Coordinates of C-alpha atoms and ligand atoms in Angstrom, one line a residue:
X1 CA 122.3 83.8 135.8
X2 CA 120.7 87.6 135.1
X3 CA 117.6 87.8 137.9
X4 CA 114.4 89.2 136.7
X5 CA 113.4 92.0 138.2
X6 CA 110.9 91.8 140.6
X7 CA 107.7 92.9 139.7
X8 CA 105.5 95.2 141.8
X9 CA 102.2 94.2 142.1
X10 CA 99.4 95.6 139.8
X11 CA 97.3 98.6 141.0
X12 CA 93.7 97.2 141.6
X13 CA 91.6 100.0 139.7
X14 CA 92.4 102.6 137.2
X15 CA 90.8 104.7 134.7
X16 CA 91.6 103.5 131.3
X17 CA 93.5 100.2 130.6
X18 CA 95.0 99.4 127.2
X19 CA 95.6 96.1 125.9
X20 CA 98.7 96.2 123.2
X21 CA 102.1 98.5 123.9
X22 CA 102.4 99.5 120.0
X23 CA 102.5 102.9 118.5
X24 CA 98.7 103.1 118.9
X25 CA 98.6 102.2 122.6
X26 CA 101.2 104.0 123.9
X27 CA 100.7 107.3 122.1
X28 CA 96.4 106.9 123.4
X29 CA 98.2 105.9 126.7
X30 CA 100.3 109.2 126.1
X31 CA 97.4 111.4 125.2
X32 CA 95.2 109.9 128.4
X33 CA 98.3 110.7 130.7
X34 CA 98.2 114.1 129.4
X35 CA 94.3 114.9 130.5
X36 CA 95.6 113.5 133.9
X37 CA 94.2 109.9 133.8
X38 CA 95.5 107.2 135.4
X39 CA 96.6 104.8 132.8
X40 CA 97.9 101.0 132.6
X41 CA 99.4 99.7 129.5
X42 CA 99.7 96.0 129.3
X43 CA 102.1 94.4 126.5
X44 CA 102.6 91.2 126.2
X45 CA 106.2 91.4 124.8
X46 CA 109.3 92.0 126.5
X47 CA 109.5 95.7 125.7
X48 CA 106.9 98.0 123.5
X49 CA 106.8 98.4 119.9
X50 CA 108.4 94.7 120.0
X51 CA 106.2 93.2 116.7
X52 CA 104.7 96.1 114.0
X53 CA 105.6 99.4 115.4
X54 CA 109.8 98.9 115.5
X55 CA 109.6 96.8 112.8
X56 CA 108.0 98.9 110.0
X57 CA 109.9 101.6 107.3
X58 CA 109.4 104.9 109.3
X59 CA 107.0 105.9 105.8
X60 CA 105.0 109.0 107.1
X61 CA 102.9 109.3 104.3
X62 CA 99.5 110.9 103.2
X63 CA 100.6 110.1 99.3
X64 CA 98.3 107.6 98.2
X65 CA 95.8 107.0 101.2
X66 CA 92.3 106.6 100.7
X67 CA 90.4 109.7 100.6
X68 CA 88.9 108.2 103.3
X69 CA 92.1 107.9 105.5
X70 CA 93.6 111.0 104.2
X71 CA 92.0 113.7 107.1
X72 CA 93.0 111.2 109.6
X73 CA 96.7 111.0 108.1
X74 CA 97.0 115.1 107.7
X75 CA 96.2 115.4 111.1
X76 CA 98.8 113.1 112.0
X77 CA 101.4 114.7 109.4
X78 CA 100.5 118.0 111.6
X79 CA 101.1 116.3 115.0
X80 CA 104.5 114.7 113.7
X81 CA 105.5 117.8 112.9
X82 CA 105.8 118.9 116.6
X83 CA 106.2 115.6 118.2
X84 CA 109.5 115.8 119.1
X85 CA 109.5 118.6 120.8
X86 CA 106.4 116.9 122.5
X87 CA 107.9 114.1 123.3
X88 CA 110.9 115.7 124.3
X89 CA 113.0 113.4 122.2
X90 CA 114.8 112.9 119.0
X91 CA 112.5 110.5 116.6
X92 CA 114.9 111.2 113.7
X93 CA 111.9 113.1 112.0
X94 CA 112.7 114.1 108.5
X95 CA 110.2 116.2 106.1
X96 CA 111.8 114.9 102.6
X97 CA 108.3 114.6 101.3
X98 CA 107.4 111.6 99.4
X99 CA 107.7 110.5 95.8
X100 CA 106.1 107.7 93.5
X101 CA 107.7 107.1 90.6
X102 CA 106.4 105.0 87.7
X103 CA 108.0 103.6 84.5
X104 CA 104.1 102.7 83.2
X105 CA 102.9 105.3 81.6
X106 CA 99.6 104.3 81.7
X107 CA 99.5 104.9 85.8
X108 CA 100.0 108.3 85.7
X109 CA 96.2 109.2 84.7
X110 CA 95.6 107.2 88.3
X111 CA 98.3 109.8 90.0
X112 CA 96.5 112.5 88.0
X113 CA 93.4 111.6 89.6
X114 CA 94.5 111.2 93.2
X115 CA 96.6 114.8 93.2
X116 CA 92.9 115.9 92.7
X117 CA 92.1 114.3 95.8
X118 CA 94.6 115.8 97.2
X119 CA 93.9 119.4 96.2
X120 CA 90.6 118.7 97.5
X121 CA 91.3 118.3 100.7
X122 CA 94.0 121.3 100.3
X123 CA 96.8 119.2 100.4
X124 CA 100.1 120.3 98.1
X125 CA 100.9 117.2 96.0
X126 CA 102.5 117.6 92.3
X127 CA 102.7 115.2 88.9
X128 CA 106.8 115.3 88.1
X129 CA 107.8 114.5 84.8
X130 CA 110.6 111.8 84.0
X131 CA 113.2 115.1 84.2
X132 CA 112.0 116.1 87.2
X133 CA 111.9 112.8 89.4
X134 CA 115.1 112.8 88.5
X135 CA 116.0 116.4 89.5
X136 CA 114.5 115.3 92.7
X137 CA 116.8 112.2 93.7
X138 CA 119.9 112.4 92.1
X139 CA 122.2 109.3 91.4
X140 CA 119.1 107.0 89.7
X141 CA 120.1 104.7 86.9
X142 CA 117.1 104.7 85.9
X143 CA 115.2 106.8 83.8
X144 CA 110.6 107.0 85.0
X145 CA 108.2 108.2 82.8
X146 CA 106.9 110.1 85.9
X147 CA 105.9 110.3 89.3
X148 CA 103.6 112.1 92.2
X149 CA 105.4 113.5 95.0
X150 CA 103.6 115.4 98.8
X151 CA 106.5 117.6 99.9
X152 CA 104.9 117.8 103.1
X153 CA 105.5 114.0 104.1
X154 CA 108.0 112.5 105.6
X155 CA 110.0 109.7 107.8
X156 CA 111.1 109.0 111.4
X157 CA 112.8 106.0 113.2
X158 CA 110.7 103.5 114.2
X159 CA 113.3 102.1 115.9
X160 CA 112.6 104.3 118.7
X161 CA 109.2 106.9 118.7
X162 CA 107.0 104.1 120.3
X163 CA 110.0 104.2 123.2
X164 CA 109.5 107.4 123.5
X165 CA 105.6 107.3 123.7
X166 CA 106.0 105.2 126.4
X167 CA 108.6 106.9 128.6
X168 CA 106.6 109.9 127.9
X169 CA 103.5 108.3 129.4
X170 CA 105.6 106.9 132.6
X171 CA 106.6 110.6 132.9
X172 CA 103.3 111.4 133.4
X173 CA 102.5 108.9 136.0
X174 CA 100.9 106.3 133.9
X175 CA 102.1 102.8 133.7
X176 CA 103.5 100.3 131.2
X177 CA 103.4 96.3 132.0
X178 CA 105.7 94.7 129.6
X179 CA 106.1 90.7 129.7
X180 CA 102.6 90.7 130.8
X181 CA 99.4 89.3 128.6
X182 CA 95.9 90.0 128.9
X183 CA 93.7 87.0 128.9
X184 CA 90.7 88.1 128.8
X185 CA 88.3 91.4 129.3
X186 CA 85.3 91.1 132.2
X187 CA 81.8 92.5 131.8
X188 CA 79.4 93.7 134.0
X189 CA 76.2 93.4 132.3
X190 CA 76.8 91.1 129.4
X191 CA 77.9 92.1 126.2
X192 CA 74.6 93.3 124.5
X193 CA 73.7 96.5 126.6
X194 CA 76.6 95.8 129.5
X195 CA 79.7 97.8 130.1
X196 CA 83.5 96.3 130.8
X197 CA 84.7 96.5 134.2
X198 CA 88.6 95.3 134.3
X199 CA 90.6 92.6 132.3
X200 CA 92.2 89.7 133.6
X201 CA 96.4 89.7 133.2
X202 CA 98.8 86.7 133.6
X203 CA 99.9 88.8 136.7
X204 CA 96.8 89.5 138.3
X205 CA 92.9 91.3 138.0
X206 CA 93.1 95.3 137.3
X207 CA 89.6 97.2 136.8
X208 CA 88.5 99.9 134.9
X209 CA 85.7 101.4 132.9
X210 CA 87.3 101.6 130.1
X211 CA 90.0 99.1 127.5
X212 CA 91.0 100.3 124.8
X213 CA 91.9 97.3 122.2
X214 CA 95.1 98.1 120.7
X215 CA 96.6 94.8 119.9
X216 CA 97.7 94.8 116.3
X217 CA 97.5 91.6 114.6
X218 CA 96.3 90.2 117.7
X219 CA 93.1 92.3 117.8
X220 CA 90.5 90.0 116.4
X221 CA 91.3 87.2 118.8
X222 CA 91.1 89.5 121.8
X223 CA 87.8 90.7 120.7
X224 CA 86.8 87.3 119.6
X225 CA 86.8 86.7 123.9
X226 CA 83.5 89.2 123.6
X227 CA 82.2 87.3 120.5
X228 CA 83.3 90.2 118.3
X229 CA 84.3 89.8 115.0
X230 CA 86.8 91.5 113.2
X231 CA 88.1 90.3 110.1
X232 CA 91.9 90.5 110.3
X233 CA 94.5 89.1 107.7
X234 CA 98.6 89.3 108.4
X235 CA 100.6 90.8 105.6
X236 CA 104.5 89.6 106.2
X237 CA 107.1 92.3 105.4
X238 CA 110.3 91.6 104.7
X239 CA 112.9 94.9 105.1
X240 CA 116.8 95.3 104.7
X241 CA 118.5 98.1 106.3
X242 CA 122.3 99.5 104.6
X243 CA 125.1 100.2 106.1
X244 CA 125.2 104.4 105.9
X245 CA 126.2 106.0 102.8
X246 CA 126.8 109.5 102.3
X247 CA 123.2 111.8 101.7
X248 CA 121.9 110.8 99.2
X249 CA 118.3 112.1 99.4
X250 CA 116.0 112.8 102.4
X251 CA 112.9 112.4 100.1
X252 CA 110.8 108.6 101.1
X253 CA 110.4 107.0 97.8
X254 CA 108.6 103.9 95.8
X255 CA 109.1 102.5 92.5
X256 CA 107.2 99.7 91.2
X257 CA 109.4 97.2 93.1
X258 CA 110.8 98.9 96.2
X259 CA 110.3 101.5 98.8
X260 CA 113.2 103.1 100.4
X261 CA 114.4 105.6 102.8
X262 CA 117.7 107.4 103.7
X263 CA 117.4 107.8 107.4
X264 CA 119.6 110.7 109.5
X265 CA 122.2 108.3 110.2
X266 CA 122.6 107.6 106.2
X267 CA 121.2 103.8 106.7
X268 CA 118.6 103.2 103.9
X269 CA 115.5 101.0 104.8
X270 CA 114.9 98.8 101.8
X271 CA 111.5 96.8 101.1
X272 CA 110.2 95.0 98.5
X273 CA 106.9 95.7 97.3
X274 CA 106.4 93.8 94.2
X275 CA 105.6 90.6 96.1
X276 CA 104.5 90.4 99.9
X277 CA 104.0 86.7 101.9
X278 CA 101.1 85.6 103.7
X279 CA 101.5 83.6 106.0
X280 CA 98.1 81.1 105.9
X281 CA 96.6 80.6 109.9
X282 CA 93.4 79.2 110.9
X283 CA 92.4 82.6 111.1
X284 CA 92.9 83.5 107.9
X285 CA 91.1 80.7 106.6
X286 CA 88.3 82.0 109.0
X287 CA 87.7 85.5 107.1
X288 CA 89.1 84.0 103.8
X289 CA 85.9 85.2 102.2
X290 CA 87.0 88.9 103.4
X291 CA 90.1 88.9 101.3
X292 CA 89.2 86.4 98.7
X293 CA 88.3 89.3 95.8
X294 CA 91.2 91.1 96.5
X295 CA 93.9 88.1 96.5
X296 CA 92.5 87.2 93.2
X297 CA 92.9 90.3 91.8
X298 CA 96.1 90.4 93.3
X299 CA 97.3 86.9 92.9
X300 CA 100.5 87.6 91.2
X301 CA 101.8 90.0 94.1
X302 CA 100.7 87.8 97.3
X303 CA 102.5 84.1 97.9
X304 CA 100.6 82.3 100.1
X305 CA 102.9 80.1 103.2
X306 CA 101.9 77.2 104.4
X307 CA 104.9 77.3 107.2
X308 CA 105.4 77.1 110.6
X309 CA 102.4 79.2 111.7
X310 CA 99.4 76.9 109.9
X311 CA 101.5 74.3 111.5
X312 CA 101.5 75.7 114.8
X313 CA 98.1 76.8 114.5
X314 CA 96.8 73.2 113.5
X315 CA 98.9 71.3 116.3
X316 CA 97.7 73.5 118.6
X317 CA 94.1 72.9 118.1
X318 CA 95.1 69.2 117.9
X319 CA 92.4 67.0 120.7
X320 CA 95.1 66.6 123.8
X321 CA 97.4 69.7 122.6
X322 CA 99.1 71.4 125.5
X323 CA 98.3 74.3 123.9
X324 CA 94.7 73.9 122.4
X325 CA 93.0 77.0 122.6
X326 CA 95.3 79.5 124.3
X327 CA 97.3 81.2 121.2
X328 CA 99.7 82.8 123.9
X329 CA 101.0 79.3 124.4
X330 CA 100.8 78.4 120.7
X331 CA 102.5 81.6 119.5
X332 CA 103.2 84.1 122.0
X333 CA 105.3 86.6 120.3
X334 CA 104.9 88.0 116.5
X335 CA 108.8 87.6 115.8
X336 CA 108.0 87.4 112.0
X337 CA 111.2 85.9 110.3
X338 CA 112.5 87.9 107.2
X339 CA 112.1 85.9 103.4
X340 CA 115.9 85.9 102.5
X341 CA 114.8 85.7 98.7
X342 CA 112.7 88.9 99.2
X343 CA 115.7 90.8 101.2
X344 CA 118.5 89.7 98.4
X345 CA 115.9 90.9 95.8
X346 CA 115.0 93.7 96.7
X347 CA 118.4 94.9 98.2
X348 CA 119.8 93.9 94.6
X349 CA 117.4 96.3 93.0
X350 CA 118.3 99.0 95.1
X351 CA 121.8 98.5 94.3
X352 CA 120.9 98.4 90.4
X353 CA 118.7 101.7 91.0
X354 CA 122.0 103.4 92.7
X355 CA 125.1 101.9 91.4
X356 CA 127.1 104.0 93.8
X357 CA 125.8 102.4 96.7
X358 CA 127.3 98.7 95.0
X359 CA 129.9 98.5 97.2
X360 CA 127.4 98.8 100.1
X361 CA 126.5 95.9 102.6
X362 CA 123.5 94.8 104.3
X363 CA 123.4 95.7 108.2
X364 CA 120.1 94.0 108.9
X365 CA 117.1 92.1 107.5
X366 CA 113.8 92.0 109.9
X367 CA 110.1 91.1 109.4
X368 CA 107.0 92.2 110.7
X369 CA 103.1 91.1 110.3
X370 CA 101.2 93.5 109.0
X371 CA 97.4 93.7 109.8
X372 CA 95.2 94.3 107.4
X373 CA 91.4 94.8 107.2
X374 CA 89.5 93.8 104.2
X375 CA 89.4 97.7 103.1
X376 CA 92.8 98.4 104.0
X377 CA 91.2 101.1 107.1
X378 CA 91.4 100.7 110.3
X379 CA 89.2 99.9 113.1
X380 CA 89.0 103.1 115.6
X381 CA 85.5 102.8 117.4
X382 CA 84.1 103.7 120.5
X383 CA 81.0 102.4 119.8
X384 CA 81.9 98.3 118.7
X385 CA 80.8 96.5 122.4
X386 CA 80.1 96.9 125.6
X387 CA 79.9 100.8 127.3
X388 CA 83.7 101.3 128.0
X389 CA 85.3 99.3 125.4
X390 CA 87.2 101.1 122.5
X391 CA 89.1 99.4 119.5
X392 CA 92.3 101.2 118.1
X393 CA 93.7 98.3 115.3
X394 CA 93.7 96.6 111.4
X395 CA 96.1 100.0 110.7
X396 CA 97.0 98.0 107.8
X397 CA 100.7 99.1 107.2
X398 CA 99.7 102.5 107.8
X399 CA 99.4 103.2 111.8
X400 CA 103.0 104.4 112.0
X401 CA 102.6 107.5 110.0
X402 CA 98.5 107.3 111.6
X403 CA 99.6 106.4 115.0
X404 CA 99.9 110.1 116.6
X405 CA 96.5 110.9 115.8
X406 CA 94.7 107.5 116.4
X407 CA 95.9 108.1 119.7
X408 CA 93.9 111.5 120.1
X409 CA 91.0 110.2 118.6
X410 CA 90.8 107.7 121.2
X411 CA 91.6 109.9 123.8
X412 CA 88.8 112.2 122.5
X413 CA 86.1 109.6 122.0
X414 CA 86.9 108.5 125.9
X415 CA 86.3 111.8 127.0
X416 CA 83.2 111.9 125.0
X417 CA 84.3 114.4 122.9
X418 CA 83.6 114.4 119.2
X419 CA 86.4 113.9 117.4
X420 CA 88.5 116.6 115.2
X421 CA 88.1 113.8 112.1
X422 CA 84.9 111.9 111.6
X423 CA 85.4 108.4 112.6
X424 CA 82.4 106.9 110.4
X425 CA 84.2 105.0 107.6
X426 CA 86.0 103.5 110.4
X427 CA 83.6 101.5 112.5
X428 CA 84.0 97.7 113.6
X429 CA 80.5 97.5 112.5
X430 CA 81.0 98.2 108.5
X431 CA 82.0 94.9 107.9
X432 CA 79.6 92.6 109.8
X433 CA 76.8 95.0 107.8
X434 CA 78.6 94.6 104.9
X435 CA 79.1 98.5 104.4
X436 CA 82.9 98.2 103.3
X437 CA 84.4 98.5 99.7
X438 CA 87.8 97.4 98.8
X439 CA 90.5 98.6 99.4
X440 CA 91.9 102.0 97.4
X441 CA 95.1 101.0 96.2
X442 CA 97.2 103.8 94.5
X443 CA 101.0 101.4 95.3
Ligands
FAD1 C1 107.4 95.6 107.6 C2 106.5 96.7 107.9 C3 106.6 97.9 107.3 C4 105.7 98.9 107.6 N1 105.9 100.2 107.1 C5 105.1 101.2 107.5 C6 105.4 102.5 107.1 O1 106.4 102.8 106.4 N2 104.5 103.5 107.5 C7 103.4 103.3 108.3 O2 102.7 104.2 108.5 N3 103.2 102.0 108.7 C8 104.0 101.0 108.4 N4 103.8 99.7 108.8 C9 102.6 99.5 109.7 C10 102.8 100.0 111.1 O3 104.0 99.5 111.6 C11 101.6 99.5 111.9 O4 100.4 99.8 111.3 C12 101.6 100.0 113.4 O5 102.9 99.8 114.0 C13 100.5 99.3 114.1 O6 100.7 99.6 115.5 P1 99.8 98.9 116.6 O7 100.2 99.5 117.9 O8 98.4 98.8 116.1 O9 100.4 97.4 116.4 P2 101.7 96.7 117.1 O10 102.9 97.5 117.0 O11 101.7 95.3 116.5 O12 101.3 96.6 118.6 C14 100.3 95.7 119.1 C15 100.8 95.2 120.4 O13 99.8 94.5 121.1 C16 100.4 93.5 121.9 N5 99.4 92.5 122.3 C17 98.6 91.8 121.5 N6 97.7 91.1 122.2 C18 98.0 91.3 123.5 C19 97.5 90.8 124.8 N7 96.5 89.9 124.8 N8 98.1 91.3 125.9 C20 99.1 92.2 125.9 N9 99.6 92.7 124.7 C21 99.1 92.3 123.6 C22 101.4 92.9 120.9 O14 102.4 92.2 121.5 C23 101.9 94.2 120.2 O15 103.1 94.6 120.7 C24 104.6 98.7 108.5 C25 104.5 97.5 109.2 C26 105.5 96.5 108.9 C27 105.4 95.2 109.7

């Protein structure tokens, strides 16, 4: 039998801990390593990136984002375009740009309108014509009445950038805990007018003056342990991965069904966006009245499961239940199971989109949870709790293409700095006051 290795014991202060080894913690952890603080990552999963941030399409894209999101997503598009230098590793970063298409032609008024956005915030984004989508990725059997393309955007592997976050923090002397949960953050003080001190870990006590909430899906419970609410829904995504094909197009595109990308090894992701699963929990019960406006309106594109986690979930608040009240027991791991239907579908329409890829097979099939906030924005506050505590999370299947420059907001806001984009629209507090709309939905 394979030992585990033996783990050293936990350093008993540092500056900055950060709860959740995703994209968003390890590039903050990255960008606190690089002012020359002394930084502990916990994860809970056997390795970083292990639930959204390996799991997504590698989409970095400022097409279609709220206008509220978009100065945040520029700055990232500008950070990607260094980052692997950076990082000092290959994130197989492609600038294809990133097209739209549409065979409505009712919708293209609404692209109209958002390449205005876009020009307002001095973006380059362009209305194609039928001819001209199809100019821009050969080999379609389709024929669109149009579509809105960002040349600037573009795609990297998520396979491997949150990897390289993380080596790149260790490099710098901070440290990464995989395999090891937090259970809960201490206070000095209280949480009205206090300040955090530490967390506790299943391996032990570390403190610090300032956690940073990076959790993902995960985020609302851990900041339910400091009577913080955060509204939080999961989104399951089902994605199929090609075997390679020859180049076909490095441009990122959606039509009204799927979303696909030819990565540098010439494997396309493949995900189906004309129907997405929820998967019902307690939780989502709990913030039901959140969501409810927007999964009426959108009714037809969202299934609702009542599966394995609701049945989890109820057993393990059952009176007697091994597991009542500790969700790490109930569910430790996100390992999202991929909706076979969904894959075929959507693999088949990918085919019918490029005949010449028929003879193509499937590699892989994964899922991930997205989570989503009620506005589709995420949460990145420095203000939402106690002195010291920060929230990075609800990226809502945007935080790979965001994650570079949530990280450097965070860093920022923990030195005290104001940040390069104005965090406003992103507060923890917009929801509890009610000071939210829904969400802006161009896809
Ligand atoms: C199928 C799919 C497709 C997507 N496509 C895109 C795309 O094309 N472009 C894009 O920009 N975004 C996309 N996304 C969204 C993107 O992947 C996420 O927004 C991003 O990865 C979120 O990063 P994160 O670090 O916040 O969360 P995560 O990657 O989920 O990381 C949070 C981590 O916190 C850990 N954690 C939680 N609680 C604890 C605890 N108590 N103790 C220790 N660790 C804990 C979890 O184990 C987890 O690893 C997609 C997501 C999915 C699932």
């Amino acid at each position: 039998m394979k030992k585990k290795p033996v783990r050293s014991a936990l350093p008993k202060r540092v500056d900055a801990i950060i709860i959740g080894g995703g994209l968003i913690g390890c590039s903050t952890a990255w960008y606190l390593a690089k002012q020359g603080l002394d930084v502990l990552v916990f994860e809970k999963c056997h390795t970083v990136g292990y639930e959204q941030s390996s799991r997504n399409w590698g989409f970095v894209r400022q097409l279609g984002r709220d206008p509220k999101e978009l100065p945040l997503m520029m700055l990232a598009n500008g950070i990607w375009q260094g980052l692997e230098k950076d990082l000092g590793a290959d994130l197989g970063w492609q600038q294809g740009g990133v097209l739209g298409m549409t065979d409505d032609s009712s919708i293209i008024p609404d692209f109209e309108q958002w390449c205005d956005v876009a020009r307002s915030f001095d973006l380059e984004c362009s209305l194609k014509t039928g001819e001209q989508v199809a100019e821009l990725i050969p080999g379609m059997a389709r024929q669109w009445a149009g579509g809105i393309f960002v040349p600037g955007d573009g795609n990297a592997d998520a396979d491997i950038t949150t990897a390289a976050f993380a080596r790149a923090v260790t490099n710098r002397g901070g440290r990464i805990e995989t395999d090891c949960a937090v259970l809960d953050i201490e206070l000095q003080g209280g949480v009205a007018g206090g300040s955090v001190c530490g967390v506790v870990s299943e391996h032990g006590t570390v403190s610090a003056p300032v956690v940073i909430v990076a959790a993902g899906a995960w985020a609302s419970r851990v900041l339910s342990w400091l009577d913080l609410d955060m509204p939080q829904m999961r989104i399951r995504g089902s994605v199929a991965r090609s075997m390679p094909v020859a180049p076909i197009t490095p441009v990122a595109a959606w039509t009204p069904s799927i979303g696909f990308v030819q990565r540098k090894d010439g494997c396309f992701n493949i995900g189906g966006l004309d129907i997405t699963d929820h998967d019902v929990s307690l939780e989502s019960l709990h913030y039901a009245r959140y969501f409810f406006k927007d999964l009426i309106k959108h009714h037809h594109k969202i299934r609702l499961q009542f599966g394995h986690p609701f049945l989890n979930d109820l057993i393990g608040r059952l009176p007697g239940s091994r597991a009542m009240g500790d969700p790490l027991r109930r569910a430790r791991i996100g390992n999202a199971m991929p909706n076979s239907r969904r894959i075929l579908k959507c693999f088949e329409d990918f085919h019918d989109l490029f005949p010449a890829t028929n003879e193509t097979a499937l590699k892989k099939a994964w899922a991930g949870h997205i989570d989503v906030t009620p506005d589709m924005l995420p949460v990145i506050d420095g203000q939402a709790g106690p002195r010291g505590l920060l929230v990075a999370a609800g990226f809502s299947g945007h935080g790979f293409g965001i994650g570079p420059a949530a990280g450097q907001m965070i860093a920022q806001l923990v030195h005290g700095e104001n940040p390069a984009v104005d965090l406003a629209a992103f507060s923890l507090a917009r929801f509890a006051s009610g000071n939210w709309q829904s969400a802006y939905n161009l896809i």
